[in-house]
Amino acid sequence: MRIPIRVSLDHPEPLYHQIKTQLRALIMSGQLEQGMLLPSIRELANDLSCSVITIRRVYQDLENEGLLKTRQGTGTFVAHIEQDEKEKHKLEAVIRAMEEAIKIARQHQYDDEEIQKLFIQCLSKRERED
Amino acid sequence: MRIPIRVSLDHPEPLYHQIKTQLRALIMSGQLEQGMLLPSIRELANDLSCSVITIRRVYQDLENEGLLKTRQGTGTFVAHIEQDEKEKHKLEAVIRAMEEAIKIARQHQYDDEEIQKLFIQCLSKRERED
DNA sequence: TATACTGTATATATCTATATACACAGTATA
DNA sequence: TATACTGTGTATATAGATATATACAGTATA
């Protein structure tokens, strides 16, 4: 299976962090099921055009968080996570992102009415992913 | 004058980039007027509990963008920027932040209706800044 | 038991952030 | 008008984080 992760190099956020955040989202949202075998570090590194070491760091970090199980020579698997924990993570991640957007809008002196209007515009013009 | 900039160390975004983005917002939103003398690099570094070099990099980067003018021995000043350019930057920055939030919400399998509802909730519960 | 796949460890380059020492501009005052 | 002082930005050297290539070790299986 091909993992739908997108990274951007001109982003200020470190590469390993972008990948880690997106992979965590895929697991916590249930798009990757418990027990599933992930692509090998080499395969994913090749997909994302980055180094094997970067992917390894991501897998290792997520294993330390309890989201993955890795066995040398065999591969890396999605661990079991309680449904409660998944729901909690999802909501927190989304709210954090929204509060960040609101913070930036307010920094630019937009008032709440304008912010809401702009957001609904952004939401309705759905762009395609290629 | 004290510049209202907030940084967080546990953020994945580099320090100089956080500061640069916020200072740019203050200039582009008109909160810092043309010709205004900014705090010295030492003063701002002390305010934000970071190194003088980090602030220097921010001032230098923004000077290269044409937002600041700096004179050795004298200080760093806000440059003149066309109103059109300011408006353009403001809108782009805010829309970028909102699209990022929407992207994350969709990654977590929220549908547009839920996203809008959550956003309005976040917007209405205005938290105080200390 | 080859061999081709997994993850792992070591060494190197670049980016981020810092401390320290230096050079330039303005101002008070002897 | 010298001169000392305080403020400004600037340059060099160092430590840590991030990303890489390359070589190493464990596991499955033909």
Short mmCIF file of C-alpha atoms (C1' of nucleotides) in Angstrom, two decimals:
data_model
loop_
_atom_site.label_atom_id
_atom_site.label_comp_id
_atom_site.label_asym_id
_atom_site.label_seq_id
_atom_site.Cartn_x
_atom_site.Cartn_y
_atom_site.Cartn_z
CA MET A 1 0.00 0.00 0.00
CA ARG A 2 1.10 3.51 -0.78
CA ILE A 3 1.00 5.92 2.16
CA PRO A 4 -0.55 9.32 1.28
CA ILE A 5 2.02 11.68 2.80
CA ARG A 6 3.08 15.00 1.27
CA VAL A 7 6.11 17.02 2.33
CA SER A 8 7.30 20.45 1.25
CA LEU A 9 10.97 21.39 1.37
CA ASP A 10 10.52 25.17 1.51
CA HIS A 11 8.45 24.78 4.67
CA PRO A 12 10.22 25.92 7.86
CA GLU A 13 9.02 22.81 9.71
CA PRO A 14 11.67 20.07 9.76
CA LEU A 15 11.13 17.21 7.30
CA TYR A 16 11.00 14.42 9.91
CA HIS A 17 8.39 16.41 11.82
CA GLN A 18 6.15 16.89 8.79
CA ILE A 19 6.26 13.18 8.06
CA LYS A 20 5.75 12.19 11.68
CA THR A 21 2.72 14.46 12.09
CA GLN A 22 1.04 13.17 8.93
CA LEU A 23 1.72 9.52 9.69
CA ARG A 24 0.36 10.01 13.21
CA ALA A 25 -2.78 11.52 11.71
CA LEU A 26 -3.21 8.52 9.39
CA ILE A 27 -3.00 6.14 12.35
CA MET A 28 -5.12 8.15 14.77
CA SER A 29 -7.84 8.73 12.18
CA GLY A 30 -8.04 4.99 11.54
CA GLN A 31 -6.91 5.13 7.91
CA LEU A 32 -4.09 2.73 8.83
CA GLU A 33 -5.45 -0.21 10.80
CA GLN A 34 -3.92 -2.00 13.74
CA GLY A 35 -1.41 -4.68 12.72
CA MET A 36 -0.89 -3.28 9.25
CA LEU A 37 2.62 -3.56 7.82
CA LEU A 38 4.02 -0.18 6.85
CA PRO A 39 6.32 0.29 3.86
CA SER A 40 9.98 -0.34 4.65
CA ILE A 41 12.08 2.67 5.55
CA ARG A 42 13.81 2.44 2.15
CA GLU A 43 10.55 2.26 0.23
CA LEU A 44 9.00 5.24 2.01
CA ALA A 45 12.24 7.20 1.78
CA ASN A 46 12.21 6.62 -1.96
CA ASP A 47 8.53 7.64 -2.22
CA LEU A 48 9.15 10.91 -0.38
CA SER A 49 12.55 11.54 -1.98
CA CYS A 50 14.34 11.77 1.33
CA SER A 51 16.90 9.82 3.29
CA VAL A 52 16.33 6.44 4.93
CA ILE A 53 17.60 7.92 8.19
CA THR A 54 14.86 10.51 8.23
CA ILE A 55 12.17 7.83 7.88
CA ARG A 56 13.87 5.70 10.48
CA ARG A 57 13.75 8.57 12.94
CA VAL A 58 10.02 9.00 12.30
CA TYR A 59 9.29 5.28 12.82
CA GLN A 60 11.43 5.25 15.96
CA ASP A 61 9.77 8.35 17.43
CA LEU A 62 6.30 6.94 16.76
CA GLU A 63 7.33 3.62 18.28
CA ASN A 64 8.38 5.49 21.41
CA GLU A 65 4.91 7.07 21.44
CA GLY A 66 3.39 3.59 21.26
CA LEU A 67 1.88 4.00 17.79
CA LEU A 68 4.18 1.57 16.00
CA LYS A 69 5.90 -1.77 16.62
CA THR A 70 9.10 -2.51 14.75
CA ARG A 71 10.96 -5.82 14.40
CA GLN A 72 14.42 -5.85 12.87
CA GLY A 73 14.55 -7.89 9.68
CA THR A 74 10.76 -8.03 9.43
CA GLY A 75 9.30 -4.56 9.28
CA THR A 76 7.27 -1.92 11.08
CA PHE A 77 3.61 -2.40 12.08
CA VAL A 78 0.75 -0.26 13.35
CA ALA A 79 0.19 -0.86 17.07
CA HIS A 80 -3.14 -1.13 18.85
CA ILE A 81 -4.47 2.14 20.21
CA GLU A 82 -7.59 2.69 22.30
CA GLN A 83 -10.48 4.38 20.50
CA ASP A 84 -10.69 7.04 23.24
CA GLU A 85 -7.11 8.00 22.69
CA LYS A 86 -7.65 8.26 18.95
CA GLU A 87 -10.66 10.54 19.34
CA LYS A 88 -8.80 12.71 21.80
CA HIS A 89 -5.80 13.10 19.53
CA LYS A 90 -7.90 13.92 16.46
CA LEU A 91 -9.85 16.67 18.17
CA GLU A 92 -6.78 18.20 19.80
CA ALA A 93 -4.79 18.24 16.56
CA VAL A 94 -7.58 19.91 14.61
CA ILE A 95 -8.34 22.48 17.28
CA ARG A 96 -4.66 23.35 17.59
CA ALA A 97 -4.48 24.00 13.84
CA MET A 98 -7.60 26.15 13.88
CA GLU A 99 -6.43 28.22 16.83
CA GLU A 100 -3.15 28.83 15.03
CA ALA A 101 -5.02 30.09 11.97
CA ILE A 102 -7.19 32.35 14.12
CA LYS A 103 -4.12 33.70 15.91
CA ILE A 104 -2.49 34.64 12.62
CA ALA A 105 -5.67 36.27 11.32
CA ARG A 106 -5.94 38.37 14.47
CA GLN A 107 -2.28 39.31 14.26
CA HIS A 108 -3.16 40.78 10.87
CA GLN A 109 -5.95 42.86 12.41
CA TYR A 110 -8.88 40.97 10.96
CA ASP A 111 -12.01 41.01 13.12
CA ASP A 112 -13.98 37.88 13.96
CA GLU A 113 -16.66 38.50 11.38
CA GLU A 114 -14.12 38.83 8.57
CA ILE A 115 -12.25 35.76 9.83
CA GLN A 116 -15.35 33.59 9.75
CA LYS A 117 -16.30 34.79 6.28
CA LEU A 118 -12.80 34.14 4.91
CA PHE A 119 -12.68 30.69 6.47
CA ILE A 120 -15.97 29.62 4.92
CA GLN A 121 -14.68 30.84 1.55
CA CYS A 122 -11.52 28.74 1.95
CA LEU A 123 -13.56 25.75 2.98
CA SER A 124 -15.91 25.90 0.01
CA LYS A 125 -13.28 26.27 -2.69
CA ARG A 126 -12.01 22.73 -2.40
CA GLU A 127 -8.84 22.24 -4.42
CA ARG A 128 -7.95 18.97 -6.05
CA GLU A 129 -4.90 17.00 -5.00
CA ASP A 130 -2.68 15.64 -7.76
CA MET B 1 7.96 50.90 22.40
CA ARG B 2 7.62 47.24 23.24
CA ILE B 3 7.06 44.93 20.29
CA PRO B 4 4.29 42.35 20.89
CA ILE B 5 6.01 39.16 19.71
CA ARG B 6 5.58 35.74 21.32
CA VAL B 7 7.79 32.73 20.66
CA SER B 8 7.55 29.16 21.84
CA LEU B 9 10.60 26.95 22.18
CA ASP B 10 8.84 23.58 21.92
CA HIS B 11 7.46 24.59 18.53
CA PRO B 12 9.03 22.77 15.56
CA GLU B 13 9.32 26.05 13.64
CA PRO B 14 12.78 27.63 14.02
CA LEU B 15 13.01 30.57 16.40
CA TYR B 16 14.23 33.13 13.85
CA HIS B 17 11.35 32.15 11.57
CA GLN B 18 8.70 32.61 14.25
CA ILE B 19 10.07 36.06 15.04
CA LYS B 20 10.42 37.04 11.40
CA THR B 21 6.86 36.00 10.56
CA GLN B 22 5.37 37.91 13.48
CA LEU B 23 7.42 41.04 12.86
CA ARG B 24 6.43 40.96 9.19
CA ALA B 25 2.79 40.73 10.24
CA LEU B 26 3.18 43.77 12.52
CA ILE B 27 4.62 45.80 9.66
CA MET B 28 2.24 44.62 6.94
CA SER B 29 -0.82 45.14 9.14
CA GLY B 30 0.26 48.73 9.81
CA GLN B 31 0.80 48.32 13.54
CA LEU B 32 4.38 49.52 13.04
CA GLU B 33 4.46 52.69 10.95
CA GLN B 34 6.90 53.71 8.25
CA GLY B 35 10.06 55.33 9.65
CA MET B 36 9.57 53.95 13.14
CA LEU B 37 12.73 52.98 15.01
CA LEU B 38 12.65 49.36 16.13
CA PRO B 39 14.19 48.19 19.41
CA SER B 40 17.90 47.49 19.17
CA ILE B 41 18.91 43.92 18.49
CA ARG B 42 20.15 43.62 22.07
CA GLU B 43 16.94 44.98 23.57
CA LEU B 44 14.69 42.68 21.53
CA ALA B 45 16.97 39.69 22.15
CA ASN B 46 16.68 40.37 25.86
CA ASP B 47 12.88 40.72 25.62
CA LEU B 48 12.52 37.39 23.84
CA SER B 49 15.25 35.65 25.86
CA CYS B 50 17.26 34.72 22.80
CA SER B 51 20.58 35.59 21.22
CA VAL B 52 21.45 38.89 19.59
CA ILE B 53 22.50 36.97 16.49
CA THR B 54 19.05 35.48 16.06
CA ILE B 55 17.46 38.95 16.08
CA ARG B 56 20.13 40.24 13.74
CA ARG B 57 19.27 37.51 11.28
CA VAL B 58 15.58 38.48 11.42
CA TYR B 59 16.33 42.18 10.83
CA GLN B 60 18.71 41.31 8.01
CA ASP B 61 16.25 38.96 6.29
CA LEU B 62 13.46 41.54 6.50
CA GLU B 63 15.80 44.22 5.17
CA ASN B 64 16.50 41.97 2.19
CA GLU B 65 12.73 41.75 1.68
CA GLY B 66 12.59 45.56 1.70
CA LEU B 67 10.59 45.85 4.94
CA LEU B 68 13.39 47.36 7.05
CA LYS B 69 16.25 49.81 6.70
CA THR B 70 19.22 49.45 9.03
CA ARG B 71 22.11 51.87 9.63
CA GLN B 72 25.10 50.73 11.64
CA GLY B 73 25.56 52.70 14.83
CA THR B 74 22.07 54.18 14.55
CA GLY B 75 19.44 51.45 14.48
CA THR B 76 16.83 49.66 12.39
CA PHE B 77 13.80 51.40 10.92
CA VAL B 78 10.55 50.39 9.25
CA ALA B 79 10.74 51.03 5.49
CA HIS B 80 7.99 52.43 3.31
CA ILE B 81 5.74 49.81 1.73
CA GLU B 82 2.92 50.36 -0.75
CA GLN B 83 -0.57 49.87 0.62
CA ASP B 84 -1.37 47.41 -2.17
CA GLU B 85 1.52 45.22 -1.17
CA LYS B 86 0.44 45.30 2.46
CA GLU B 87 -3.12 44.23 1.64
CA LYS B 88 -1.86 41.46 -0.60
CA HIS B 89 0.49 40.09 2.04
CA LYS B 90 -2.15 40.19 4.78
CA LEU B 91 -4.72 38.28 2.79
CA GLU B 92 -2.23 35.71 1.55
CA ALA B 93 -0.84 35.04 5.02
CA VAL B 94 -4.28 34.54 6.54
CA ILE B 95 -5.56 32.35 3.73
CA ARG B 96 -2.43 30.22 3.90
CA ALA B 97 -2.99 29.64 7.62
CA MET B 98 -6.65 28.76 7.10
CA GLU B 99 -5.90 26.33 4.28
CA GLU B 100 -3.33 24.64 6.49
CA ALA B 101 -5.92 24.21 9.24
CA ILE B 102 -8.46 22.83 6.76
CA LYS B 103 -5.87 20.42 5.37
CA ILE B 104 -5.15 19.04 8.83
CA ALA B 105 -8.85 18.69 9.65
CA ARG B 106 -9.43 16.77 6.43
CA GLN B 107 -6.41 14.57 7.11
CA HIS B 108 -8.21 13.60 10.31
CA GLN B 109 -11.32 12.64 8.36
CA TYR B 110 -13.55 15.48 9.45
CA ASP B 111 -16.17 16.51 6.88
CA ASP B 112 -16.74 20.12 5.87
CA GLU B 113 -19.80 20.58 8.06
CA GLU B 114 -17.93 19.43 11.18
CA ILE B 115 -14.94 21.57 10.25
CA GLN B 116 -17.03 24.72 9.97
CA LYS B 117 -18.80 24.04 13.25
CA LEU B 118 -15.52 23.43 15.09
CA PHE B 119 -13.96 26.55 13.64
CA ILE B 120 -16.81 28.76 14.76
CA GLN B 121 -16.51 27.25 18.24
CA CYS B 122 -12.79 28.05 18.34
CA LEU B 123 -13.46 31.57 17.10
CA SER B 124 -16.07 32.34 19.74
CA LYS B 125 -14.14 31.12 22.74
CA ARG B 126 -11.67 33.98 22.74
CA GLU B 127 -8.83 33.37 25.15
CA ARG B 128 -7.04 36.14 26.98
CA GLU B 129 -3.38 36.92 26.33
CA ASP B 130 -1.20 37.45 29.40
"C1'" DT C 1 23.00 -21.80 2.63
"C1'" DA C 2 22.61 -18.17 -0.70
"C1'" DT C 3 20.24 -14.13 -1.34
"C1'" DA C 4 17.24 -10.53 -0.94
"C1'" DC C 5 14.69 -8.28 2.03
"C1'" DT C 6 14.19 -5.96 6.80
"C1'" DG C 7 16.08 -2.45 10.53
"C1'" DT C 8 20.67 -0.40 12.72
"C1'" DA C 9 25.06 2.10 13.49
"C1'" DT C 10 28.79 5.31 12.13
"C1'" DA C 11 30.73 9.37 9.83
"C1'" DT C 12 29.93 13.79 7.22
"C1'" DA C 13 27.64 18.09 5.68
"C1'" DT C 14 24.38 21.72 6.47
"C1'" DC C 15 21.28 24.51 9.20
"C1'" DT C 16 20.02 26.76 13.66
"C1'" DA C 17 21.34 29.17 17.78
"C1'" DT C 18 24.72 30.83 20.72
"C1'" DA C 19 28.86 33.47 23.12
"C1'" DT C 20 32.39 36.56 22.59
"C1'" DA C 21 35.01 40.17 20.66
"C1'" DC C 22 35.03 43.97 17.38
"C1'" DA C 23 33.93 48.36 14.59
"C1'" DC C 24 30.98 52.40 13.84
"C1'" DA C 25 27.78 56.52 15.28
"C1'" DG C 26 26.02 59.71 18.41
"C1'" DT C 27 26.47 62.60 22.80
"C1'" DA C 28 28.14 64.69 26.92
"C1'" DT C 29 31.76 67.38 28.83
"C1'" DA C 30 36.49 68.75 30.17
"C1'" DT D 1 37.59 70.41 19.75
"C1'" DA D 2 39.51 66.49 21.97
"C1'" DT D 3 38.11 62.61 24.43
"C1'" DA D 4 35.66 59.32 26.90
"C1'" DC D 5 31.37 56.96 27.10
"C1'" DT D 6 27.19 54.62 25.67
"C1'" DG D 7 24.58 53.05 22.21
"C1'" DT D 8 24.23 50.85 17.58
"C1'" DG D 9 25.20 46.92 14.10
"C1'" DT D 10 29.05 43.33 12.53
"C1'" DA D 11 32.31 39.30 12.35
"C1'" DT D 12 34.36 34.95 14.04
"C1'" DA D 13 34.27 30.57 16.54
"C1'" DT D 14 31.59 26.90 18.77
"C1'" DA D 15 27.69 23.65 20.10
"C1'" DG D 16 23.59 21.30 18.90
"C1'" DA D 17 19.90 19.76 15.75
"C1'" DT D 18 18.68 18.06 11.11
"C1'" DA D 19 19.54 15.36 6.90
"C1'" DT D 20 22.48 12.55 4.28
"C1'" DA D 21 25.43 8.41 2.39
"C1'" DT D 22 27.53 4.27 3.37
"C1'" DA D 23 28.53 0.17 5.71
"C1'" DC D 24 26.72 -3.29 9.15
"C1'" DA D 25 23.46 -6.85 11.35
"C1'" DG D 26 19.18 -9.51 11.78
"C1'" DT D 27 15.25 -12.26 9.36
"C1'" DA D 28 12.66 -14.63 5.84
"C1'" DT D 29 12.66 -17.79 2.19
"C1'" DA D 30 13.82 -19.93 -2.34
#
